[in-house]
Each structure stands twice: as structure tokens, then as C-alpha cells.
PDB file of C-alpha atoms in Angstrom:
ATOM      1  CA  MET A   7      17.472 -98.426 -21.348  1.00 49.00           C
ATOM      2  CA  ALA A   8      16.915 -98.220 -24.428  1.00 50.00           C
ATOM      3  CA  SER A   9      19.943 -96.232 -25.287  1.00 50.00           C
ATOM      4  CA  THR A  10      22.798 -97.938 -23.308  1.00 50.00           C
ATOM      5  CA  GLU A  11      21.117-101.525 -25.271  1.00 52.00           C
ATOM      6  CA  ASN A  12      21.260 -99.252 -28.387  1.00 53.00           C
ATOM      7  CA  ALA A  13      25.180 -98.280 -27.628  1.00 51.00           C
ATOM      8  CA  ASP A  14      26.187-101.085 -26.536  1.00 51.00           C
ATOM      9  CA  ALA A  15      25.170-102.152 -30.223  1.00 51.00           C
ATOM     10  CA  GLU A  16      26.579 -99.996 -32.227  1.00 51.00           C
ATOM     11  CA  ASN A  17      30.221-100.559 -30.146  1.00 52.00           C
ATOM     12  CA  LYS A  18      30.138-104.307 -30.883  1.00 52.00           C
ATOM     13  CA  GLU A  19      29.688-102.846 -34.557  1.00 54.00           C
ATOM     14  CA  ALA A  20      33.259-101.057 -34.312  1.00 53.00           C
ATOM     15  CA  LYS A  21      35.266-104.309 -33.123  1.00 55.00           C
ATOM     16  CA  PRO A  22      36.517-106.063 -36.126  1.00 53.00           C
ATOM     17  CA  ALA A  23      35.693-110.186 -35.500  1.00 52.00           C
ATOM     18  CA  SER A  24      38.948-110.965 -35.236  1.00 57.00           C
ATOM     19  CA  ASN A  25      42.358-108.644 -36.152  1.00 62.00           C
ATOM     20  CA  LYS A  26      45.260-110.360 -37.359  1.00 71.00           C
ATOM     21  CA  THR A  27      47.349-107.823 -38.331  1.00 70.00           C
ATOM     22  CA  GLN A  28      49.782-106.662 -35.436  1.00 74.00           C
ATOM     23  CA  CYS A  29      49.962-102.667 -34.944  1.00 81.00           C
ATOM     24  CA  PRO A  30      52.259-100.809 -36.287  1.00 78.00           C
ATOM     25  CA  LEU A  31      53.333-102.595 -39.256  1.00 78.00           C
ATOM     26  CA  LYS A  32      56.804-102.808 -39.644  1.00 81.00           C
ATOM     27  CA  VAL A  33      58.044-101.733 -43.452  1.00 83.00           C
ATOM     28  CA  LEU A  34      60.872-102.615 -45.419  1.00 84.00           C
ATOM     29  CA  TYR A  35      61.561 -99.274 -47.087  1.00 86.00           C
ATOM     30  CA  CYS A  36      64.358-100.137 -50.093  1.00 86.00           C
ATOM     31  CA  GLY A  37      67.715 -98.136 -50.423  1.00 86.00           C
ATOM     32  CA  ILE A  38      67.700 -97.378 -53.719  1.00 84.00           C
ATOM     33  CA  CYS A  39      64.360 -96.319 -54.732  1.00 84.00           C
ATOM     34  CA  SER A  40      62.954 -95.819 -51.651  1.00 85.00           C
ATOM     35  CA  LEU A  41      59.926 -97.775 -51.993  1.00 84.00           C
ATOM     36  CA  PRO A  42      58.308-100.563 -49.909  1.00 85.00           C
ATOM     37  CA  THR A  43      59.973-103.533 -51.232  1.00 82.00           C
ATOM     38  CA  GLU A  44      57.285-105.009 -52.840  1.00 80.00           C
ATOM     39  CA  TYR A  45      56.717-102.573 -55.391  1.00 81.00           C
ATOM     40  CA  CYS A  46      60.493-102.393 -56.852  1.00 79.00           C
ATOM     41  CA  GLU A  47      59.568-104.181 -59.124  1.00 76.00           C
ATOM     42  CA  TYR A  48      57.829-101.475 -61.096  1.00 78.00           C
ATOM     43  CA  MET A  49      60.627 -99.520 -61.102  1.00 77.00           C
ATOM     44  CA  PRO A  50      62.977 -98.679 -64.052  1.00 77.00           C
ATOM     45  CA  GLN A  51      66.810-100.018 -61.984  1.00 79.00           C
ATOM     46  CA  TYR A  52      65.042-103.126 -60.279  1.00 78.00           C
ATOM     47  CA  THR A  53      67.584-105.251 -60.696  1.00 82.00           C
ATOM     48  CA  LYS A  54      69.828-102.453 -58.614  1.00 84.00           C
ATOM     49  CA  CYS A  55      66.871-102.899 -56.169  1.00 84.00           C
ATOM     50  CA  ARG A  56      67.134-106.496 -56.174  1.00 84.00           C
ATOM     51  CA  GLN A  57      70.588-106.471 -55.474  1.00 85.00           C
ATOM     52  CA  TRP A  58      70.554-104.342 -52.268  1.00 86.00           C
ATOM     53  CA  LEU A  59      67.849-106.638 -50.955  1.00 84.00           C
ATOM     54  CA  GLU A  60      69.924-109.331 -51.299  1.00 85.00           C
ATOM     55  CA  LYS A  61      72.913-108.177 -49.660  1.00 87.00           C
ATOM     56  CA  ASN A  62      70.791-106.175 -47.002  1.00 87.00           C
ATOM     57  CA  CYS A  63      68.241-108.414 -46.613  1.00 84.00           C
ATOM     58  CA  PRO A  64      68.351-111.828 -47.118  1.00 82.00           C
ATOM     59  CA  GLU A  65      65.303-113.148 -45.194  1.00 81.00           C
ATOM     60  CA  GLU A  66      63.212-110.676 -46.430  1.00 79.00           C
ATOM     61  CA  PHE A  67      64.588-111.667 -49.869  1.00 76.00           C
ATOM     62  CA  ALA A  68      64.027-115.440 -49.454  1.00 77.00           C
ATOM     63  CA  LYS A  69      60.766-114.535 -48.597  1.00 72.00           C
ATOM     64  CA  LEU A  70      59.903-112.634 -52.021  1.00 69.00           C
ATOM     65  CA  SER A  71      61.382-115.457 -53.720  1.00 57.00           C
ATOM     66  CA  ILE A  72      60.005-118.063 -51.934  1.00 50.00           C
ATOM     67  CA  GLY A  73      56.345-116.752 -52.139  1.00 44.00           C
ATOM     68  CA  GLY A  74      56.208-115.827 -55.695  1.00 45.00           C
ATOM     69  CA  ARG A  75      55.585-112.058 -54.965  1.00 46.00           C
ATOM     70  CA  GLY A  76      57.598-109.164 -55.305  1.00 44.00           C
ATOM     71  CA  ILE A  77      60.332-108.123 -57.327  1.00 42.00           C
ATOM     72  CA  ILE A  78      61.857-111.131 -58.224  1.00 42.00           C
ATOM     73  CA  LYS A  79      59.186-112.676 -59.552  1.00 43.00           C
ATOM     74  CA  GLN A  80      59.973-112.130 -63.889  1.00 45.00           C
ATOM     75  CA  LYS A  81      57.589-110.461 -66.058  1.00 45.00           C
ATOM     76  CA  LYS A  82      56.240-112.922 -68.796  1.00 46.00           C
ATOM     77  CA  LYS A  83      55.450-111.551 -72.007  1.00 47.00           C
ATOM     78  CA  THR A  84      51.917-112.966 -72.886  1.00 46.00           C
ATOM     79  CA  ALA A  85      50.800-110.569 -75.093  1.00 53.00           C
ATOM     80  CA  PRO A  86      52.404-111.505 -78.387  1.00 59.00           C
ATOM     81  CA  GLN A  87      54.262-109.029 -80.507  1.00 79.00           C
ATOM     82  CA  LYS A  88      53.245-106.468 -82.761  1.00 87.00           C
ATOM     83  CA  VAL A  89      54.290-103.350 -84.311  1.00 89.00           C
ATOM     84  CA  THR A  90      51.190-101.226 -84.130  1.00 91.00           C
ATOM     85  CA  ILE A  91      50.709 -97.838 -86.289  1.00 91.00           C
ATOM     86  CA  ALA A  92      48.067 -95.381 -86.259  1.00 90.00           C
ATOM     87  CA  LYS A  93      47.486 -91.964 -87.658  1.00 91.00           C
ATOM     88  CA  ILE A  94      47.002 -89.238 -85.439  1.00 90.00           C
ATOM     89  CA  PRO A  95      45.252 -86.275 -86.150  1.00 90.00           C
ATOM     90  CA  ARG A  96      47.673 -82.674 -85.362  1.00 87.00           C
ATOM     91  CA  ALA A  97      45.843 -79.873 -86.206  1.00 85.00           C
ATOM     92  CA  LYS A  98      43.602 -79.368 -89.479  1.00 84.00           C
ATOM     93  CA  LYS A  99      44.657 -81.993 -92.211  1.00 86.00           C
ATOM     94  CA  LYS A 100      47.340 -82.282 -90.583  1.00 90.00           C
ATOM     95  CA  TYR A 101      48.439 -86.167 -88.865  1.00 91.00           C
ATOM     96  CA  VAL A 102      51.571 -87.876 -87.443  1.00 92.00           C
ATOM     97  CA  THR A 103      52.128 -91.857 -87.715  1.00 92.00           C
ATOM     98  CA  ARG A 104      53.180 -93.382 -84.496  1.00 92.00           C
ATOM     99  CA  VAL A 105      54.336 -96.692 -84.863  1.00 92.00           C
ATOM    100  CA  CYS A 106      54.390 -99.136 -81.617  1.00 90.00           C
ATOM    101  CA  GLY A 107      56.207-101.986 -80.964  1.00 89.00           C
ATOM    102  CA  LEU A 108      59.468-102.124 -82.809  1.00 89.00           C
ATOM    103  CA  ALA A 109      61.329-102.608 -79.611  1.00 87.00           C
ATOM    104  CA  THR A 110      59.499-106.050 -79.212  1.00 86.00           C
ATOM    105  CA  PHE A 111      62.030-107.200 -81.841  1.00 86.00           C
ATOM    106  CA  GLU A 112      64.699-106.070 -80.569  1.00 85.00           C
ATOM    107  CA  ILE A 113      65.266-103.275 -83.355  1.00 87.00           C
ATOM    108  CA  GLU A 114      66.941-100.110 -82.266  1.00 90.00           C
ATOM    109  CA  LEU A 115      64.391 -96.910 -82.010  1.00 91.00           C
ATOM    110  CA  LYS A 116      67.572 -94.423 -83.283  1.00 93.00           C
ATOM    111  CA  GLU A 117      68.101 -96.127 -85.587  1.00 93.00           C
ATOM    112  CA  ALA A 118      64.776 -96.675 -86.765  1.00 92.00           C
ATOM    113  CA  GLN A 119      63.673 -93.249 -86.563  1.00 93.00           C
ATOM    114  CA  ARG A 120      66.519 -92.492 -88.720  1.00 94.00           C
ATOM    115  CA  PHE A 121      65.669 -94.839 -91.316  1.00 94.00           C
ATOM    116  CA  PHE A 122      61.830 -93.615 -91.518  1.00 94.00           C
ATOM    117  CA  ALA A 123      62.929 -89.979 -91.614  1.00 94.00           C
ATOM    118  CA  GLN A 124      64.910 -90.552 -94.557  1.00 94.00           C
ATOM    119  CA  LYS A 125      62.669 -92.941 -96.372  1.00 93.00           C
ATOM    120  CA  PHE A 126      59.690 -90.526 -95.627  1.00 92.00           C
ATOM    121  CA  SER A 127      61.700 -87.308 -95.935  1.00 92.00           C
ATOM    122  CA  CYS A 128      60.255 -86.308 -92.462  1.00 93.00           C
ATOM    123  CA  GLY A 129      60.639 -85.533 -89.308  1.00 93.00           C
ATOM    124  CA  ALA A 130      60.472 -88.099 -86.662  1.00 94.00           C
ATOM    125  CA  SER A 131      61.244 -88.889 -83.306  1.00 93.00           C
ATOM    126  CA  VAL A 132      61.419 -91.007 -80.479  1.00 92.00           C
ATOM    127  CA  THR A 133      58.588 -90.153 -78.092  1.00 88.00           C
ATOM    128  CA  GLY A 134      57.749 -93.380 -75.259  1.00 82.00           C
ATOM    129  CA  GLU A 135      59.689 -96.070 -74.797  1.00 83.00           C
ATOM    130  CA  ASP A 136      58.266 -97.977 -77.508  1.00 87.00           C
ATOM    131  CA  GLU A 137      57.092 -95.473 -79.847  1.00 91.00           C
ATOM    132  CA  ILE A 138      58.564 -93.409 -83.314  1.00 93.00           C
ATOM    133  CA  THR A 139      56.088 -90.739 -83.878  1.00 94.00           C
ATOM    134  CA  ILE A 140      56.635 -89.760 -88.100  1.00 94.00           C
ATOM    135  CA  GLN A 141      55.118 -86.683 -89.189  1.00 93.00           C
ATOM    136  CA  GLY A 142      52.718 -86.816 -91.753  1.00 92.00           C
ATOM    137  CA  ASP A 143      50.441 -89.552 -92.738  1.00 90.00           C
ATOM    138  CA  VAL A 144      52.464 -92.150 -93.829  1.00 92.00           C
ATOM    139  CA  THR A 145      50.530 -95.001 -93.147  1.00 89.00           C
ATOM    140  CA  ASP A 146      49.866 -96.429 -96.012  1.00 87.00           C
ATOM    141  CA  ASP A 147      53.445 -97.027 -97.340  1.00 90.00           C
ATOM    142  CA  ILE A 148      55.011 -97.672 -93.400  1.00 91.00           C
ATOM    143  CA  MET A 149      54.126-102.061 -93.332  1.00 88.00           C
ATOM    144  CA  ASP A 150      56.003-102.374 -96.491  1.00 89.00           C
ATOM    145  CA  VAL A 151      58.581-100.312 -95.249  1.00 91.00           C
ATOM    146  CA  ILE A 152      58.878-102.131 -92.013  1.00 90.00           C
ATOM    147  CA  GLN A 153      58.443-105.831 -94.427  1.00 89.00           C
ATOM    148  CA  GLU A 154      61.414-105.430 -96.231  1.00 91.00           C
ATOM    149  CA  LYS A 155      63.963-103.074 -93.671  1.00 90.00           C
ATOM    150  CA  TRP A 156      63.333-105.583 -90.949  1.00 89.00           C
ATOM    151  CA  PRO A 157      62.293-109.703 -92.126  1.00 87.00           C
ATOM    152  CA  GLU A 158      61.572-110.866 -88.637  1.00 87.00           C
ATOM    153  CA  VAL A 159      58.162-108.504 -88.473  1.00 85.00           C
ATOM    154  CA  ASP A 160      55.516-110.828 -90.360  1.00 84.00           C
ATOM    155  CA  ASP A 161      52.522-109.317 -91.766  1.00 83.00           C
ATOM    156  CA  ASP A 162      50.638-110.958 -89.205  1.00 84.00           C
ATOM    157  CA  SER A 163      52.514-108.683 -86.446  1.00 85.00           C
ATOM    158  CA  ILE A 164      51.832-105.583 -88.155  1.00 87.00           C
ATOM    159  CA  GLU A 165      48.433-103.977 -86.704  1.00 87.00           C
ATOM    160  CA  ASP A 166      46.916-100.734 -88.338  1.00 85.00           C
ATOM    161  CA  LEU A 167      44.754 -98.830 -85.477  1.00 84.00           C
ATOM    162  CA  GLY A 168      43.306 -96.488 -87.943  1.00 81.00           C
ATOM    163  CA  GLU A 169      42.699 -92.852 -87.177  1.00 78.00           C
ATOM    164  CA  VAL A 170      43.029 -92.316 -83.368  1.00 77.00           C
ATOM    165  CA  LYS A 171      42.140 -89.490 -80.837  1.00 74.00           C
ATOM    166  CA  LYS A 172      44.538 -88.148 -78.976  1.00 65.00           C
TER     167      LYS A 172
END
């Protein structure tokens, strides 16, 4: 008797109390990025995904816009606009300077990269979405140069992180 009671108790524990999801689940995949529509906002072409969803599945588009989630939700800039400057060690006593955040002030990164390369007589490159790498340690001079060239970037908007490990 004891063994059947234990088996019954185990079966009761295995069943969920309430099952509100219906199986099989139906997932709507985007025709542009091929991800579920909830993840389209994280893709670079989310405006195309939004247009595709509005055209092909207007009822799902309405649900996403009413619920306030998914690709319809606009990204808010909650963090204050800052330009960060960091000195990164490269090899032995060599450094590179990383400048991030110029794009938040609507500064063209290619133009800034060329300006830094000419100003400091060194190599510079755009290495990320909002990142410029300058060869050498120019952290002392770069704050003044940025403020002279782009007056919309004030002193409070520039943050020096010092030496940062890779």
C-alpha cells in the first residue's frame, strides 16, 4: 500500500495546477529577419520588419502597438549623452585611445576619425557603431580638441575613464 500511495503523490506533484497555455504554440516569424516578431526590435532593420508586419499581419501589428511591447515601442534615450575617453594598453608601453559617444551628438564618425588622425599625426579608425580608436595615448589633449572642434559637446559631457583593460 505504501508504494502505491507514494506513486500517486508523485503523479499529483508532476501535473501543473493550472495550464493556461495551449499547445502547440503558434509563433509568428518575421518575413524580413526570420525571428519571432517580438525580437524584431533588436535587429538593425527593424523599420523594415515593422512595415512587413503592418502589411502582412495587421491584427498582430495592432496587438503589439496596443500592448506597448515589441517592435512598436520606441527606444527612449534614458542615459545622458556622454563622450567617453579611455586609454587601452596594447603591447608593452604602447596604448590606443578609444573615443565613444560622438554619434549621440550627431557628429559624423568618419569626419571625426580623419580630423583626429590629422590633428595627432597618427592612425585612427572607426572600430564600432559609435567608437573611434586613435593610435597612441592622446587622452590629455583630446578633451580640448573635441571641445574646440565641436562646441555642442560641453565639458560636463566628456568623461575620462583613464586606463581600461581590454
